[in-house]
PDB file of C-alpha atoms in Angstrom:
ATOM      1  CA  MET A   1      73.335  93.185 138.596  1.00  0.00           C
ATOM      2  CA  ASP A   2      69.568  92.902 138.021  1.00  0.00           C
ATOM      3  CA  LYS A   3      67.584  95.962 137.090  1.00  0.00           C
ATOM      4  CA  LYS A   4      65.392  97.590 139.734  1.00  0.00           C
ATOM      5  CA  ILE A   5      61.725  96.620 139.820  1.00  0.00           C
ATOM      6  CA  VAL A   6      59.400  99.456 140.775  1.00  0.00           C
ATOM      7  CA  ILE A   7      55.689  99.810 141.622  1.00  0.00           C
ATOM      8  CA  PRO A   8      53.284 102.706 141.231  1.00  0.00           C
ATOM      9  CA  GLY A   9      54.271 105.572 143.510  1.00  0.00           C
ATOM     10  CA  ASP A  10      57.984 104.761 143.740  1.00  0.00           C
ATOM     11  CA  LEU A  11      60.252 107.841 143.466  1.00  0.00           C
ATOM     12  CA  LEU A  12      62.421 107.756 140.327  1.00  0.00           C
ATOM     13  CA  SER A  13      64.027 111.158 140.011  1.00  0.00           C
ATOM     14  CA  ASP A  14      64.076 114.815 141.120  1.00  0.00           C
ATOM     15  CA  ASP A  15      64.601 116.085 137.553  1.00  0.00           C
ATOM     16  CA  VAL A  16      61.122 116.559 136.080  1.00  0.00           C
ATOM     17  CA  LYS A  17      62.634 117.118 132.602  1.00  0.00           C
ATOM     18  CA  LYS A  18      63.548 113.453 132.481  1.00  0.00           C
ATOM     19  CA  SER A  19      59.969 112.131 132.848  1.00  0.00           C
ATOM     20  CA  GLY A  20      59.429 109.318 130.388  1.00  0.00           C
ATOM     21  CA  TYR A  21      57.022 106.463 129.645  1.00  0.00           C
ATOM     22  CA  GLY A  22      55.319 104.924 132.686  1.00  0.00           C
ATOM     23  CA  THR A  23      55.904 107.891 135.008  1.00  0.00           C
ATOM     24  CA  TYR A  24      54.068 110.933 136.369  1.00  0.00           C
ATOM     25  CA  VAL A  25      55.229 114.185 137.962  1.00  0.00           C
ATOM     26  CA  LYS A  26      54.092 115.405 141.386  1.00  0.00           C
ATOM     27  CA  ASN A  27      55.647 118.123 143.554  1.00  0.00           C
ATOM     28  CA  ASP A  28      58.570 118.491 141.113  1.00  0.00           C
ATOM     29  CA  LYS A  29      59.471 114.810 141.396  1.00  0.00           C
ATOM     30  CA  ILE A  30      59.082 111.851 139.026  1.00  0.00           C
ATOM     31  CA  TYR A  31      57.204 108.772 140.245  1.00  0.00           C
ATOM     32  CA  SER A  32      56.431 105.393 138.640  1.00  0.00           C
ATOM     33  CA  SER A  33      52.861 104.925 137.374  1.00  0.00           C
ATOM     34  CA  LEU A  34      53.395 101.243 136.535  1.00  0.00           C
ATOM     35  CA  CYS A  35      54.655  98.016 137.965  1.00  0.00           C
ATOM     36  CA  GLY A  36      57.776  97.285 135.930  1.00  0.00           C
ATOM     37  CA  ILE A  37      61.501  97.732 135.439  1.00  0.00           C
ATOM     38  CA  GLU A  38      63.139 101.059 135.982  1.00  0.00           C
ATOM     39  CA  SER A  39      64.720 102.377 132.781  1.00  0.00           C
ATOM     40  CA  LEU A  40      67.446 104.980 133.277  1.00  0.00           C
ATOM     41  CA  LYS A  41      68.955 106.812 130.315  1.00  0.00           C
ATOM     42  CA  GLU A  42      70.927 110.028 130.041  1.00  0.00           C
ATOM     43  CA  ASP A  43      67.911 112.160 129.156  1.00  0.00           C
ATOM     44  CA  LYS A  44      64.932 110.052 130.312  1.00  0.00           C
ATOM     45  CA  VAL A  45      63.657 108.074 133.251  1.00  0.00           C
ATOM     46  CA  GLY A  46      60.927 105.566 132.498  1.00  0.00           C
ATOM     47  CA  VAL A  47      59.325 102.281 133.442  1.00  0.00           C
ATOM     48  CA  ILE A  48      59.133  99.155 131.230  1.00  0.00           C
ATOM     49  CA  PRO A  49      55.953  97.269 132.238  1.00  0.00           C
ATOM     50  CA  LEU A  50      56.372  93.636 133.324  1.00  0.00           C
ATOM     51  CA  ALA A  51      53.131  92.576 131.637  1.00  0.00           C
ATOM     52  CA  GLY A  52      50.277  93.928 129.617  1.00  0.00           C
ATOM     53  CA  ALA A  53      48.273  93.472 126.401  1.00  0.00           C
ATOM     54  CA  TYR A  54      49.384  94.950 123.128  1.00  0.00           C
ATOM     55  CA  ILE A  55      47.568  98.202 122.363  1.00  0.00           C
ATOM     56  CA  PRO A  56      47.909  99.192 118.723  1.00  0.00           C
ATOM     57  CA  SER A  57      49.271 102.570 117.681  1.00  0.00           C
ATOM     58  CA  MET A  58      49.481 104.186 114.247  1.00  0.00           C
ATOM     59  CA  ASN A  59      52.405 102.959 112.135  1.00  0.00           C
ATOM     60  CA  ASP A  60      53.132  99.934 114.276  1.00  0.00           C
ATOM     61  CA  VAL A  61      54.271  96.981 112.197  1.00  0.00           C
ATOM     62  CA  VAL A  62      52.636  93.743 113.351  1.00  0.00           C
ATOM     63  CA  ILE A  63      52.055  90.131 112.422  1.00  0.00           C
ATOM     64  CA  GLY A  64      48.371  89.327 111.980  1.00  0.00           C
ATOM     65  CA  VAL A  65      46.470  86.134 111.310  1.00  0.00           C
ATOM     66  CA  VAL A  66      43.423  86.161 109.035  1.00  0.00           C
ATOM     67  CA  ILE A  67      40.280  85.070 110.897  1.00  0.00           C
ATOM     68  CA  VAL A  68      37.447  86.192 108.541  1.00  0.00           C
ATOM     69  CA  VAL A  69      37.239  87.012 104.842  1.00  0.00           C
ATOM     70  CA  THR A  70      34.352  89.279 103.764  1.00  0.00           C
ATOM     71  CA  PRO A  71      33.513  90.598 100.269  1.00  0.00           C
ATOM     72  CA  SER A  72      35.637  93.740 100.838  1.00  0.00           C
ATOM     73  CA  ASN A  73      37.743  93.175 103.998  1.00  0.00           C
ATOM     74  CA  TRP A  74      40.082  90.744 105.668  1.00  0.00           C
ATOM     75  CA  ILE A  75      39.679  90.668 109.458  1.00  0.00           C
ATOM     76  CA  LEU A  76      42.832  89.779 111.347  1.00  0.00           C
ATOM     77  CA  ASP A  77      43.765  88.759 114.854  1.00  0.00           C
ATOM     78  CA  ILE A  78      46.694  91.035 115.761  1.00  0.00           C
ATOM     79  CA  ALA A  79      47.259  89.685 119.310  1.00  0.00           C
ATOM     80  CA  ALA A  80      45.410  92.688 120.802  1.00  0.00           C
ATOM     81  CA  PRO A  81      42.042  93.106 122.556  1.00  0.00           C
ATOM     82  CA  TYR A  82      40.756  94.390 119.215  1.00  0.00           C
ATOM     83  CA  ASP A  83      40.861  92.816 115.748  1.00  0.00           C
ATOM     84  CA  GLY A  84      42.320  94.640 112.767  1.00  0.00           C
ATOM     85  CA  LEU A  85      40.627  95.424 109.450  1.00  0.00           C
ATOM     86  CA  LEU A  86      42.447  95.201 106.119  1.00  0.00           C
ATOM     87  CA  HIS A  87      40.296  96.735 103.374  1.00  0.00           C
ATOM     88  CA  VAL A  88      40.738  95.380  99.872  1.00  0.00           C
ATOM     89  CA  SER A  89      41.858  98.851  98.721  1.00  0.00           C
ATOM     90  CA  GLU A  90      44.912  98.567 101.018  1.00  0.00           C
ATOM     91  CA  TYR A  91      46.213  95.540  99.086  1.00  0.00           C
ATOM     92  CA  PRO A  92      49.093  96.433  96.653  1.00  0.00           C
ATOM     93  CA  ARG A  93      46.989  95.692  93.568  1.00  0.00           C
ATOM     94  CA  ARG A  94      43.410  95.648  92.484  1.00  0.00           C
ATOM     95  CA  VAL A  95      41.581  92.609  93.832  1.00  0.00           C
ATOM     96  CA  GLU A  96      38.134  91.256  92.903  1.00  0.00           C
ATOM     97  CA  SER A  97      35.933  89.949  95.713  1.00  0.00           C
ATOM     98  CA  ARG A  98      36.041  86.428  94.378  1.00  0.00           C
ATOM     99  CA  GLU A  99      39.880  86.481  94.466  1.00  0.00           C
ATOM    100  CA  MET A 100      40.174  87.458  98.103  1.00  0.00           C
ATOM    101  CA  PRO A 101      40.323  83.941  99.669  1.00  0.00           C
ATOM    102  CA  GLU A 102      42.955  82.983  97.063  1.00  0.00           C
ATOM    103  CA  ILE A 103      45.193  85.907  98.096  1.00  0.00           C
ATOM    104  CA  LEU A 104      44.673  85.795 101.886  1.00  0.00           C
ATOM    105  CA  ASP A 105      42.595  83.052 103.465  1.00  0.00           C
ATOM    106  CA  VAL A 106      41.672  82.142 107.023  1.00  0.00           C
ATOM    107  CA  GLY A 107      44.761  81.043 108.901  1.00  0.00           C
ATOM    108  CA  ASP A 108      47.272  82.921 106.772  1.00  0.00           C
ATOM    109  CA  SER A 109      49.878  85.023 108.611  1.00  0.00           C
ATOM    110  CA  VAL A 110      50.776  88.483 107.313  1.00  0.00           C
ATOM    111  CA  ILE A 111      53.158  91.289 108.158  1.00  0.00           C
ATOM    112  CA  LEU A 112      51.139  94.539 108.149  1.00  0.00           C
ATOM    113  CA  ARG A 113      51.251  98.154 109.231  1.00  0.00           C
ATOM    114  CA  VAL A 114      48.670  99.775 111.519  1.00  0.00           C
ATOM    115  CA  ARG A 115      47.295 102.517 109.258  1.00  0.00           C
ATOM    116  CA  ASP A 116      44.917 104.137 111.731  1.00  0.00           C
ATOM    117  CA  VAL A 117      43.364 103.717 115.178  1.00  0.00           C
ATOM    118  CA  ASP A 118      40.290 105.780 116.013  1.00  0.00           C
ATOM    119  CA  SER A 119      38.733 106.714 119.343  1.00  0.00           C
ATOM    120  CA  SER A 120      36.473 103.627 119.293  1.00  0.00           C
ATOM    121  CA  MET A 121      39.576 101.393 118.703  1.00  0.00           C
ATOM    122  CA  LYS A 122      38.674 100.555 115.114  1.00  0.00           C
ATOM    123  CA  ILE A 123      42.010  99.419 113.785  1.00  0.00           C
ATOM    124  CA  GLU A 124      42.720  99.832 110.070  1.00  0.00           C
ATOM    125  CA  LEU A 125      45.613  97.905 108.552  1.00  0.00           C
ATOM    126  CA  ALA A 126      47.663  98.408 105.404  1.00  0.00           C
ATOM    127  CA  LEU A 127      49.722  96.207 103.109  1.00  0.00           C
ATOM    128  CA  ARG A 128      50.985  98.791 100.607  1.00  0.00           C
ATOM    129  CA  ASP A 129      54.723  98.493 101.218  1.00  0.00           C
ATOM    130  CA  PRO A 130      57.361  96.151  99.724  1.00  0.00           C
ATOM    131  CA  ASN A 131      58.367  95.053 103.253  1.00  0.00           C
ATOM    132  CA  LEU A 132      54.777  93.997 104.125  1.00  0.00           C
ATOM    133  CA  HIS A 133      53.725  90.613 102.859  1.00  0.00           C
ATOM    134  CA  LYS A 134      52.184  87.250 103.484  1.00  0.00           C
ATOM    135  CA  LEU A 135      54.374  84.770 105.362  1.00  0.00           C
ATOM    136  CA  ARG A 136      54.749  81.528 103.411  1.00  0.00           C
ATOM    137  CA  THR A 137      57.536  79.707 105.279  1.00  0.00           C
ATOM    138  CA  GLY A 138      58.996  79.555 108.795  1.00  0.00           C
ATOM    139  CA  GLN A 139      57.112  79.698 112.023  1.00  0.00           C
ATOM    140  CA  ILE A 140      55.799  82.256 114.541  1.00  0.00           C
ATOM    141  CA  VAL A 141      56.854  82.512 118.181  1.00  0.00           C
ATOM    142  CA  GLU A 142      54.835  84.690 120.527  1.00  0.00           C
ATOM    143  CA  VAL A 143      56.283  86.618 123.459  1.00  0.00           C
ATOM    144  CA  GLU A 144      54.756  89.172 125.762  1.00  0.00           C
ATOM    145  CA  PRO A 145      54.510  92.461 123.837  1.00  0.00           C
ATOM    146  CA  VAL A 146      56.226  94.358 126.646  1.00  0.00           C
ATOM    147  CA  LYS A 147      59.287  92.118 126.163  1.00  0.00           C
ATOM    148  CA  VAL A 148      59.735  93.113 122.469  1.00  0.00           C
ATOM    149  CA  PRO A 149      62.268  95.858 123.218  1.00  0.00           C
ATOM    150  CA  ARG A 150      64.467  93.244 124.959  1.00  0.00           C
ATOM    151  CA  VAL A 151      64.268  90.942 121.919  1.00  0.00           C
ATOM    152  CA  ILE A 152      65.422  93.811 119.716  1.00  0.00           C
ATOM    153  CA  GLY A 153      68.044  95.098 122.170  1.00  0.00           C
ATOM    154  CA  HIS A 154      69.705  98.493 122.419  1.00  0.00           C
ATOM    155  CA  GLY A 155      70.368  99.701 118.876  1.00  0.00           C
ATOM    156  CA  GLY A 156      69.288  96.318 117.548  1.00  0.00           C
ATOM    157  CA  SER A 157      72.164  94.536 119.330  1.00  0.00           C
ATOM    158  CA  MET A 158      70.174  91.516 120.518  1.00  0.00           C
ATOM    159  CA  ILE A 159      68.386  90.762 117.238  1.00  0.00           C
ATOM    160  CA  SER A 160      71.600  91.190 115.229  1.00  0.00           C
ATOM    161  CA  MET A 161      73.355  88.690 117.474  1.00  0.00           C
ATOM    162  CA  LEU A 162      70.466  86.234 117.241  1.00  0.00           C
ATOM    163  CA  LYS A 163      70.489  86.354 113.448  1.00  0.00           C
ATOM    164  CA  LYS A 164      74.251  85.769 113.270  1.00  0.00           C
ATOM    165  CA  GLU A 165      74.473  82.993 115.874  1.00  0.00           C
ATOM    166  CA  THR A 166      71.436  80.978 114.652  1.00  0.00           C
ATOM    167  CA  ASN A 167      71.688  81.582 110.909  1.00  0.00           C
ATOM    168  CA  CYS A 168      67.946  82.404 110.929  1.00  0.00           C
ATOM    169  CA  SER A 169      65.845  85.142 109.391  1.00  0.00           C
ATOM    170  CA  ILE A 170      63.888  87.049 112.024  1.00  0.00           C
ATOM    171  CA  PHE A 171      61.114  89.634 111.993  1.00  0.00           C
ATOM    172  CA  VAL A 172      59.850  91.051 115.286  1.00  0.00           C
ATOM    173  CA  GLY A 173      56.288  92.421 115.268  1.00  0.00           C
ATOM    174  CA  GLN A 174      55.470  95.125 117.750  1.00  0.00           C
ATOM    175  CA  ASN A 175      52.535  92.992 118.925  1.00  0.00           C
ATOM    176  CA  GLY A 176      54.833  90.283 120.308  1.00  0.00           C
ATOM    177  CA  ARG A 177      54.695  87.910 117.366  1.00  0.00           C
ATOM    178  CA  ILE A 178      58.078  86.981 115.972  1.00  0.00           C
ATOM    179  CA  TRP A 179      58.580  85.256 112.609  1.00  0.00           C
ATOM    180  CA  ILE A 180      61.617  83.016 112.356  1.00  0.00           C
ATOM    181  CA  ASP A 181      62.839  80.935 109.373  1.00  0.00           C
ATOM    182  CA  GLY A 182      65.866  78.663 108.761  1.00  0.00           C
ATOM    183  CA  LYS A 183      66.911  75.073 109.239  1.00  0.00           C
ATOM    184  CA  ASP A 184      64.821  73.041 111.701  1.00  0.00           C
ATOM    185  CA  GLU A 185      67.610  72.722 114.263  1.00  0.00           C
ATOM    186  CA  ASP A 186      68.414  76.475 114.016  1.00  0.00           C
ATOM    187  CA  ILE A 187      64.724  77.390 114.465  1.00  0.00           C
ATOM    188  CA  GLU A 188      64.548  75.178 117.537  1.00  0.00           C
ATOM    189  CA  LEU A 189      67.618  76.831 119.026  1.00  0.00           C
ATOM    190  CA  LEU A 190      66.339  80.342 118.293  1.00  0.00           C
ATOM    191  CA  SER A 191      62.938  79.463 119.847  1.00  0.00           C
ATOM    192  CA  LYS A 192      64.740  78.431 123.081  1.00  0.00           C
ATOM    193  CA  ALA A 193      66.728  81.686 123.055  1.00  0.00           C
ATOM    194  CA  LEU A 194      63.558  83.771 122.613  1.00  0.00           C
ATOM    195  CA  ARG A 195      61.898  81.970 125.572  1.00  0.00           C
ATOM    196  CA  LYS A 196      64.993  82.657 127.668  1.00  0.00           C
ATOM    197  CA  ILE A 197      64.924  86.343 126.746  1.00  0.00           C
ATOM    198  CA  GLU A 198      61.234  86.529 127.714  1.00  0.00           C
ATOM    199  CA  ALA A 199      61.902  84.791 131.045  1.00  0.00           C
ATOM    200  CA  GLU A 200      64.973  86.882 131.948  1.00  0.00           C
ATOM    201  CA  ALA A 201      63.986  90.236 130.425  1.00  0.00           C
ATOM    202  CA  GLN A 202      64.467  92.031 133.752  1.00  0.00           C
ATOM    203  CA  ARG A 203      68.138  91.003 134.036  1.00  0.00           C
ATOM    204  CA  SER A 204      71.017  93.201 133.003  1.00  0.00           C
ATOM    205  CA  GLY A 205      73.704  92.054 130.508  1.00  0.00           C
ATOM    206  CA  LEU A 206      71.067  90.032 128.737  1.00  0.00           C
ATOM    207  CA  THR A 207      72.685  90.084 125.262  1.00  0.00           C
ATOM    208  CA  ASP A 208      75.893  88.553 126.645  1.00  0.00           C
ATOM    209  CA  ARG A 209      73.883  85.942 128.578  1.00  0.00           C
ATOM    210  CA  ILE A 210      71.985  84.864 125.494  1.00  0.00           C
ATOM    211  CA  TYR A 211      75.167  84.808 123.411  1.00  0.00           C
ATOM    212  CA  ASN A 212      76.791  82.435 125.931  1.00  0.00           C
ATOM    213  CA  PHE A 213      73.597  80.350 126.046  1.00  0.00           C
ATOM    214  CA  LEU A 214      73.669  79.886 122.270  1.00  0.00           C
ATOM    215  CA  LYS A 215      77.360  78.994 122.290  1.00  0.00           C
ATOM    216  CA  ASN A 216      76.802  76.390 124.974  1.00  0.00           C
ATOM    217  CA  GLU A 217      73.824  74.882 123.181  1.00  0.00           C
ATOM    218  CA  ARG A 218      75.821  74.640 119.974  1.00  0.00           C
ATOM    219  CA  MET A 219      78.615  72.896 121.893  1.00  0.00           C
ATOM    220  CA  LYS A 220      76.147  70.402 123.362  1.00  0.00           C
ATOM    221  CA  GLU A 221      74.750  69.647 119.874  1.00  0.00           C
ATOM    222  CA  LYS A 222      78.255  69.054 118.557  1.00  0.00           C
ATOM    223  CA  GLU A 223      79.197  66.713 121.418  1.00  0.00           C
ATOM    224  CA  SER A 224      75.986  64.712 121.119  1.00  0.00           C
ATOM    225  CA  LYS A 225      76.355  63.875 117.442  1.00  0.00           C
ATOM    226  CA  PRO A 226      77.532  60.241 117.005  1.00  0.00           C
ATOM    227  CA  VAL A 227      80.635  59.517 114.929  1.00  0.00           C
ATOM    228  CA  GLU A 228      79.986  57.116 112.052  1.00  0.00           C
ATOM    229  CA  PHE A 229      82.264  54.102 111.841  1.00  0.00           C
ATOM    230  CA  LEU A 230      83.028  51.499 109.158  1.00  0.00           C
ATOM    231  CA  LYS A 231      84.483  48.086 109.826  1.00  0.00           C
ATOM    232  CA  ASN A 232      87.870  47.434 108.290  1.00  0.00           C
ATOM    233  CA  GLU A 233      87.703  43.891 106.851  1.00  0.00           C
ATOM    234  CA  LYS A 234      91.489  43.276 106.932  1.00  0.00           C
ATOM    235  CA  THR A 235      92.237  44.360 110.463  1.00  0.00           C
ATOM    236  CA  ASP A 236      88.754  43.953 111.967  1.00  0.00           C
ATOM    237  CA  VAL A 237      89.205  47.376 113.571  1.00  0.00           C
ATOM    238  CA  SER A 238      86.528  50.069 113.467  1.00  0.00           C
ATOM    239  CA  VAL A 239      87.713  53.283 111.837  1.00  0.00           C
ATOM    240  CA  ALA A 240      86.024  56.598 111.188  1.00  0.00           C
ATOM    241  CA  LYS A 241      84.424  56.955 107.718  1.00  0.00           C
ATOM    242  CA  GLU A 242      86.529  59.068 105.342  1.00  0.00           C
ATOM    243  CA  ASP A 243      85.536  60.819 102.170  1.00  0.00           C
ATOM    244  CA  HIS A 244      87.695  59.627  99.249  1.00  0.00           C
ATOM    245  CA  SER A 245      85.538  61.226  96.538  1.00  0.00           C
ATOM    246  CA  GLU A 246      88.209  63.794  95.595  1.00  0.00           C
ATOM    247  CA  ASP A 247      90.822  61.089  94.928  1.00  0.00           C
ATOM    248  CA  ILE A 248      88.324  59.054  92.917  1.00  0.00           C
ATOM    249  CA  TYR A 249      87.326  61.975  90.698  1.00  0.00           C
ATOM    250  CA  ARG A 250      91.020  62.809  90.114  1.00  0.00           C
ATOM    251  CA  LYS A 251      91.715  59.249  88.916  1.00  0.00           C
ATOM    252  CA  ILE A 252      88.703  59.355  86.582  1.00  0.00           C
ATOM    253  CA  ASP A 253      89.887  62.686  85.099  1.00  0.00           C
ATOM    254  CA  VAL A 254      93.289  61.070  84.372  1.00  0.00           C
ATOM    255  CA  LEU A 255      91.700  58.065  82.672  1.00  0.00           C
ATOM    256  CA  LEU A 256      89.463  60.274  80.506  1.00  0.00           C
ATOM    257  CA  ASP A 257      92.300  62.672  79.509  1.00  0.00           C
ATOM    258  CA  PRO A 258      92.841  62.169  75.751  1.00  0.00           C
ATOM    259  CA  LYS A 259      96.584  62.792  76.189  1.00  0.00           C
ATOM    260  CA  ASN A 260      96.907  59.521  78.203  1.00  0.00           C
TER     261      ASN A 260
END
């Protein structure tokens, strides 16, 4: 069953203590303040917006792309209406101005933490953490920031399943940028799964749906792979190629054994 889509003004609950994100209280009742998906939990009633730009908050972990290098700052696009500022002092070690382009240059992707956001939306970033670093391999997939919770899943269920079923490394930035790394075919499969999650975020039972999708795609890949054949000269019949390397190595070991 699909989850309920609500619009501003829709009644959500009579229990004002349960008012959560995307709601407001009026006359001892909870109403939706957004257009989105109704989220019902034991202690909270909220609304998950269907769309919207990423608005940075302190301690968010995001993926940024360097767009400008100055003598003392790196300026990064963080997929928000406002760029982020990484001061040289927030790098894990002392850096001279002349070294800055060598460490992080225009076009480089980085996992960072939002250190501070002031009233004028000046966004300060930080890199002083072992888990924050420059991305040197893999690729980045972007989804709508409001769909990030669906990519992660309840208690991390979705992302754990994605890692296991695709054999890929995954990092989900709160700004909707997702870093994935693995074999080319696995990355391609994971990218398809992420697009499906984004498109079907409003549907219930999504983790099971994506699991079945991945299994079916793996089955299609297996069935589409051609079987290699060798021609048997004596019988002129095509037979599947076999690996005799183990027998060959065993015979060589016998020949080289000094006891023989």
